[in-house]
XYZ file of C-alpha atoms in Angstrom:
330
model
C 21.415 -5.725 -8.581
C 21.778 -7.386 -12.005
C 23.463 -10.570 -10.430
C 20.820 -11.038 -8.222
C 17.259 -13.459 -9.285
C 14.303 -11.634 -10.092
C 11.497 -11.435 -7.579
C 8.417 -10.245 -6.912
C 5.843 -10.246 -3.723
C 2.337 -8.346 -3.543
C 2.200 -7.138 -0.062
C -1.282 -5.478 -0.746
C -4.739 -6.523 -1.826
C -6.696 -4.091 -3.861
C -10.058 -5.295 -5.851
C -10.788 -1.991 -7.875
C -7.406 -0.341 -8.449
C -6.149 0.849 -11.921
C -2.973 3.095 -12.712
C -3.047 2.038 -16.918
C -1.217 4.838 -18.825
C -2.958 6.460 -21.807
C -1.763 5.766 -25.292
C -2.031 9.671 -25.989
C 0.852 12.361 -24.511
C -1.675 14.592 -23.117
C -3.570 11.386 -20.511
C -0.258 10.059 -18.561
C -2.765 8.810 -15.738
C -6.266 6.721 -15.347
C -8.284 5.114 -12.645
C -11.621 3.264 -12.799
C -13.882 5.282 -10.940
C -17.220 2.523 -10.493
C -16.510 -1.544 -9.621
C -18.579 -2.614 -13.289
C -15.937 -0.212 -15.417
C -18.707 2.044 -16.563
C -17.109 4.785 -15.692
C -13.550 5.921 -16.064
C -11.179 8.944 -16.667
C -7.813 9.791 -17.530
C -5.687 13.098 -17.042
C -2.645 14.314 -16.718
C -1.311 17.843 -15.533
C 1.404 20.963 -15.873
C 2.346 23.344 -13.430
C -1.159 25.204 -13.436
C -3.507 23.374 -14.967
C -5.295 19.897 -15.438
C -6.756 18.115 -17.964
C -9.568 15.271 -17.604
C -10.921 12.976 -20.237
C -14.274 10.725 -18.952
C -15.763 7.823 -20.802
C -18.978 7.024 -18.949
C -21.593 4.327 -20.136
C -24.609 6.264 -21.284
C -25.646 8.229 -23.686
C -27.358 11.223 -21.413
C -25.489 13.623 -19.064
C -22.551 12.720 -17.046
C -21.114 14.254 -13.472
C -17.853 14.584 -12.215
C -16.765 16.474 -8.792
C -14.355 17.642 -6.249
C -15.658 17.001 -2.933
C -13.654 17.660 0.610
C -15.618 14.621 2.215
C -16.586 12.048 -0.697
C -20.204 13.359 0.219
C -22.782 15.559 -2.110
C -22.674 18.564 -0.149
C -20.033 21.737 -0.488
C -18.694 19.995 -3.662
C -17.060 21.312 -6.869
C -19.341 19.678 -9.677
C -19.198 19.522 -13.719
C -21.564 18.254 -15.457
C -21.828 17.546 -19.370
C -22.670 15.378 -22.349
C -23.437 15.319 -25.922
C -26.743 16.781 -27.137
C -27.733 16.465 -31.016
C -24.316 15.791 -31.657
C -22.472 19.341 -29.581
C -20.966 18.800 -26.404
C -21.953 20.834 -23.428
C -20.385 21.358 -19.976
C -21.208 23.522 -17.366
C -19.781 24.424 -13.763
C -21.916 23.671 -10.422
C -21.469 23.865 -6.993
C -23.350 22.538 -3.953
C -24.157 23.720 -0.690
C -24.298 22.103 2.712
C -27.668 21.160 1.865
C -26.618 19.187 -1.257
C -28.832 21.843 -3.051
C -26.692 21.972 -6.620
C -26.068 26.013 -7.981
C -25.008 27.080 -11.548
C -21.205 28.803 -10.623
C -21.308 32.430 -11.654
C -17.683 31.738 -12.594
C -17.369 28.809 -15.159
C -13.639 27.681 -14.263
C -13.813 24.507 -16.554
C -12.909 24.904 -20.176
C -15.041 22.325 -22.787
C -12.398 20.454 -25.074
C -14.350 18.522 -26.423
C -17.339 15.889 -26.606
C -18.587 12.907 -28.704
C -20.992 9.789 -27.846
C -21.680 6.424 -29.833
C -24.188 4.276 -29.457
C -23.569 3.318 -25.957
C -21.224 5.844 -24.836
C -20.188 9.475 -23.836
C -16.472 11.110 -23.920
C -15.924 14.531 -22.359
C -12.358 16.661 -21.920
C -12.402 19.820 -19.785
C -9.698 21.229 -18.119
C -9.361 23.629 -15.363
C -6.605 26.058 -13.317
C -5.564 24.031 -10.118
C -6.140 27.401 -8.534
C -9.398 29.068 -9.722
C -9.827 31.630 -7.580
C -13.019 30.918 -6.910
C -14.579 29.873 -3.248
C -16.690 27.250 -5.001
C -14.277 25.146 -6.966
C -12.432 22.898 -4.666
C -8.353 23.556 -4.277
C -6.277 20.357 -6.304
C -3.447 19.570 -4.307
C -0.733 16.939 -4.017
C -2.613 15.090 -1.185
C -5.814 12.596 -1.753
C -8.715 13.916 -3.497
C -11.850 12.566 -3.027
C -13.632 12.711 -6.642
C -17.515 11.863 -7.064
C -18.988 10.833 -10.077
C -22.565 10.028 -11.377
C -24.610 9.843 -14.930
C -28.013 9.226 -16.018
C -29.275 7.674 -19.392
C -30.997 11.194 -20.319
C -29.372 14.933 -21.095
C -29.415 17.959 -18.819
C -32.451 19.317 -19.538
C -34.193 23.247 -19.953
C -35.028 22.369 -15.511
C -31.568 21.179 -15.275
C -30.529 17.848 -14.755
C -32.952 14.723 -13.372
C -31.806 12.772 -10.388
C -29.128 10.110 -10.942
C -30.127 8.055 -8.578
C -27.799 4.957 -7.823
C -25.654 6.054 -10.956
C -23.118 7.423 -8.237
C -20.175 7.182 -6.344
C -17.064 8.155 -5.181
C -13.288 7.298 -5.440
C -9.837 8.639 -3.727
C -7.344 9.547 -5.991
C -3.942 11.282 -5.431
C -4.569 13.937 -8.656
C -1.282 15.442 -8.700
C 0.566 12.502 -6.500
C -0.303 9.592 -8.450
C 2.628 7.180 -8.233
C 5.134 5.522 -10.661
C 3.533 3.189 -12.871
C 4.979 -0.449 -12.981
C 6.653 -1.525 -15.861
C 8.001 -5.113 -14.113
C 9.261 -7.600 -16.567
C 6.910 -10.819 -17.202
C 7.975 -13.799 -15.273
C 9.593 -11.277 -12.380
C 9.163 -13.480 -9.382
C 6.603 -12.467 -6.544
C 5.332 -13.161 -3.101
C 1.796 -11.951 -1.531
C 1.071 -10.934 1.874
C -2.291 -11.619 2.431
C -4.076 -11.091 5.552
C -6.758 -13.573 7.037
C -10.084 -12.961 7.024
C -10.515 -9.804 9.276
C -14.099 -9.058 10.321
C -14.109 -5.389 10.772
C -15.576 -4.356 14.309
C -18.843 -2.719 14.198
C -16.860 0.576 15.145
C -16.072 3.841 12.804
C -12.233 3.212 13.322
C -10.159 -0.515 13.614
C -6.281 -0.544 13.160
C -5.836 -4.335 12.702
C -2.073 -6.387 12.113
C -1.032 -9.122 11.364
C 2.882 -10.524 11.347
C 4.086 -12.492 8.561
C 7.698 -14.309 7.564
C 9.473 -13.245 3.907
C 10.397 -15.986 2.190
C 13.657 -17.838 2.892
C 16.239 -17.347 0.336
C 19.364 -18.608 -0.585
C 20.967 -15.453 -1.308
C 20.226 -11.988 -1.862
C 17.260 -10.279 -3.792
C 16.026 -6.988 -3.762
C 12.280 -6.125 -3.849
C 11.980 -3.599 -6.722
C 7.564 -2.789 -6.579
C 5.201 -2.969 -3.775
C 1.672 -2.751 -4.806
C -1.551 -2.877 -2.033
C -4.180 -4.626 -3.546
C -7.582 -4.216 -2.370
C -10.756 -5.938 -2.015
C -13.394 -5.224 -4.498
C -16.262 -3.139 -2.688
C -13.765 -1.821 0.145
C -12.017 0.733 -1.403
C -13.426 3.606 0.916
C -12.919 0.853 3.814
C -8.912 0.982 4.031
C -7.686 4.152 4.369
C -4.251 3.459 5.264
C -1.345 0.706 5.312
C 1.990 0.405 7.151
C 4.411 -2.458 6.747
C 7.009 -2.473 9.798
C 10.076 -4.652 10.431
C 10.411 -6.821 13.196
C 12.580 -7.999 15.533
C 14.487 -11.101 13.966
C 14.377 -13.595 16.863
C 10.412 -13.087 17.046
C 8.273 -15.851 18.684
C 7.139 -17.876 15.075
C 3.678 -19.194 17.028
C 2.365 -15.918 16.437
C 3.592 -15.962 12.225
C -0.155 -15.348 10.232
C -2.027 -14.762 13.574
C -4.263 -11.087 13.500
C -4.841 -9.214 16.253
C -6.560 -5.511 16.510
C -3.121 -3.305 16.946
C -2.606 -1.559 20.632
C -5.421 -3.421 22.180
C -4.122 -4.849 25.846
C -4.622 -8.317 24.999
C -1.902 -8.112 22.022
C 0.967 -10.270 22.181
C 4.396 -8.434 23.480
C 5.791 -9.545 20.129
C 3.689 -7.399 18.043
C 5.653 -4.062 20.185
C 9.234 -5.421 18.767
C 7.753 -3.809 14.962
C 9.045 -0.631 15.373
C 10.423 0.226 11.816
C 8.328 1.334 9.034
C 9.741 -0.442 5.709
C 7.020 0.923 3.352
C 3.423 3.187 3.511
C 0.253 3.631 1.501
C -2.969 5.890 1.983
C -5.717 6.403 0.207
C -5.457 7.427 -3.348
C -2.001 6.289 -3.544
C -0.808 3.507 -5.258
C 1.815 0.971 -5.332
C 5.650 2.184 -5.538
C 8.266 0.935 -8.066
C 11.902 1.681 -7.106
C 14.186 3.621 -9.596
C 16.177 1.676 -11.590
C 19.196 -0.464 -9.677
C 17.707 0.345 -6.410
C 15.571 -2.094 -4.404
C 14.928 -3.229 -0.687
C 17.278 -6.106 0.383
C 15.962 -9.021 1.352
C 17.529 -12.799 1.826
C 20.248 -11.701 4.033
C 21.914 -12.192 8.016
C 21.040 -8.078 8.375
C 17.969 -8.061 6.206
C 14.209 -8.240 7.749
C 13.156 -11.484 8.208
C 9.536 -11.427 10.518
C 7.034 -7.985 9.334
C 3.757 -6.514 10.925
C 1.157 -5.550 8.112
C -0.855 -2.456 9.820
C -4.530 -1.524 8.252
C -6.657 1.122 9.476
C -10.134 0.378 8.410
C -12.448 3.772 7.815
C -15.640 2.505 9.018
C -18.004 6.123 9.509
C -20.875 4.170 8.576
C -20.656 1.773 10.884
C -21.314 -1.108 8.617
C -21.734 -4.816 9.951
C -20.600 -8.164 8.862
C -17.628 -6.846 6.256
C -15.219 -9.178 6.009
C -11.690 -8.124 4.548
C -8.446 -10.211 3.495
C -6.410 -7.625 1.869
C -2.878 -7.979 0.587
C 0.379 -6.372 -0.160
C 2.633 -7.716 -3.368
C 6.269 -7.049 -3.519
C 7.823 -7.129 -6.918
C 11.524 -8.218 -6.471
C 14.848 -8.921 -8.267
């Protein structure tokens, strides 16, 4: 591809999303866990066991889970800090009240611990299979990881309610995607949808068709990243970008419409092929090296059908989204 031009096009919004490598050989992965950056962790993994490192804002006790929902209950819990200047961790669990139990079997080793004056570091690592019913399985797929903190240490009663210090965040542990390493000044085009208000319904598959860019001659796109909108993480839970049919009706270019509904236009059936996916916890995907998606040919895709599912349990009213997709391209 080296006699082709660089460029680049986001195809996906995300607000909060973070795949920065540690400096350090044993951290080859981090995420922002919280919207304000107060809490974060890096890890990376072997065959049979992980490694986590989590820099939270405070200087009390900090908690980090495994949970099969995203909720409080049945979840596989940590919790540590830095007391008098020792570290401390122990293993929880919770039931399917949310009622939080000291685990009989502690599966996650202490590394170590430290704290300034505004914040607390913790490394523990555990087996990705424990053996134990109360520690939550670490696969390949998305894990949904909880966190929350509070400004004082676990104390002798155990610890004191968090109370908004929370939250929740899905991450592909073991999965995590390549990391971009695109050279500055790589071109780029964004596919952003409009302003979709999200029904007042627990599930919404919404698309939208757009046009690539018209180019003289060949590129390639070498990165496609989905961006999304700060606060909606949770809220998109999956994206598909299909090709359409080439000699598609342009009146309906940039026009959304919720997917499969009767009243869709006929044009919106001709995107049949699926050029690229994203779920939850994933994140964007570079191409190996001298490999790309062509683009800017006769046989290349010309009109595509952006495809969001919005995860709506709550049934929340009035969210507004305009995610986007970015493809990287050379």
């Amino acid at each position: 591809m080296s006699e082709n031009q660089p460029l680049c096009a986001l195809v996906f919004l995300t607000s909060l999303f973070c795949s920065a490598c540690s400096q350090g050989t044993r951290f080859v992965h981090s995420a922002a866990l919280d919207a304000d950056g107060r809490y974060s962790i890096k890890w990376g993994f072997d065959e049979s066991t992980i490694t986590f490192e989590v820099e939270v804002e405070t200087r009390g006790y900090i908690g980090f889970g495994l949970s099969p929902t995203g909720a409080m209950s049945s979840s596989d819990i940590v919790i540590g800090g830095v007391l008098s200047g020792s570290p401390y961790l122990q293993d929880y669990y919770t039931d399917s009240n949310r009622k939080v139990h000291k685990d009989a079997l502690q599966s996650y080793q202490l590394l170590y611990g430290r704290e300034n004056d505004t914040h607390t570091v913790l490394a523990f690592s555990r087996n990705l299979q424990t053996c134990d019913d109360n520690d939550q399985i670490i696969t390949g797929s998305t894990v949904r990881v909880i966190w929350a903190f509070h400004e004082e240490d676990v104390g002798m009663s155990g610890p004191v309610y968090h109370g908004t210090n929370r939250g929740r965040k899905s991450l592909r542990l073991l999965n995590p995607g390549t990391s971009s390493s695109i050279p500055a000044g790589t071109a780029f085009f964004d596919l952003q949808n409009e302003e979709v208000p999200v029904p007042h319904k627990d599930t919404t598959y919404w698309c939208q068709i757009f046009k690539f860019p018209e180019l003289k001659k060949k590129h390639h796109i070498i990165r496609i990243e989905p961006m999304i909108q700060k606060g909606h993480e949770n809220l998109v839970h999956h994206i598909l970008l299909y090709q359409c049919d080439s000699d598609l009706n342009e009146s309906e270019i940039n026009r959304g419409h919720e997917c499969y509904h009767p009243n869709m236009p006929d044009s919106f059936f001709t995107c049949e092929t699926v050029l690229f996916a994203w779920a939850i916890g994933g994140e964007g995907f570079t191409y190996p090296p001298h490999v790309g998606m062509s683009i800017g040919t006769s046989i290349d895709p010309v009109y595509v059908q952006m495809e969001i599912h919005f995860d709506n349990p709550s049934i929340q009213r009035g969210t507004v989204c305009h995610d986007t997709l970015t493809h990287c391209t050379k």
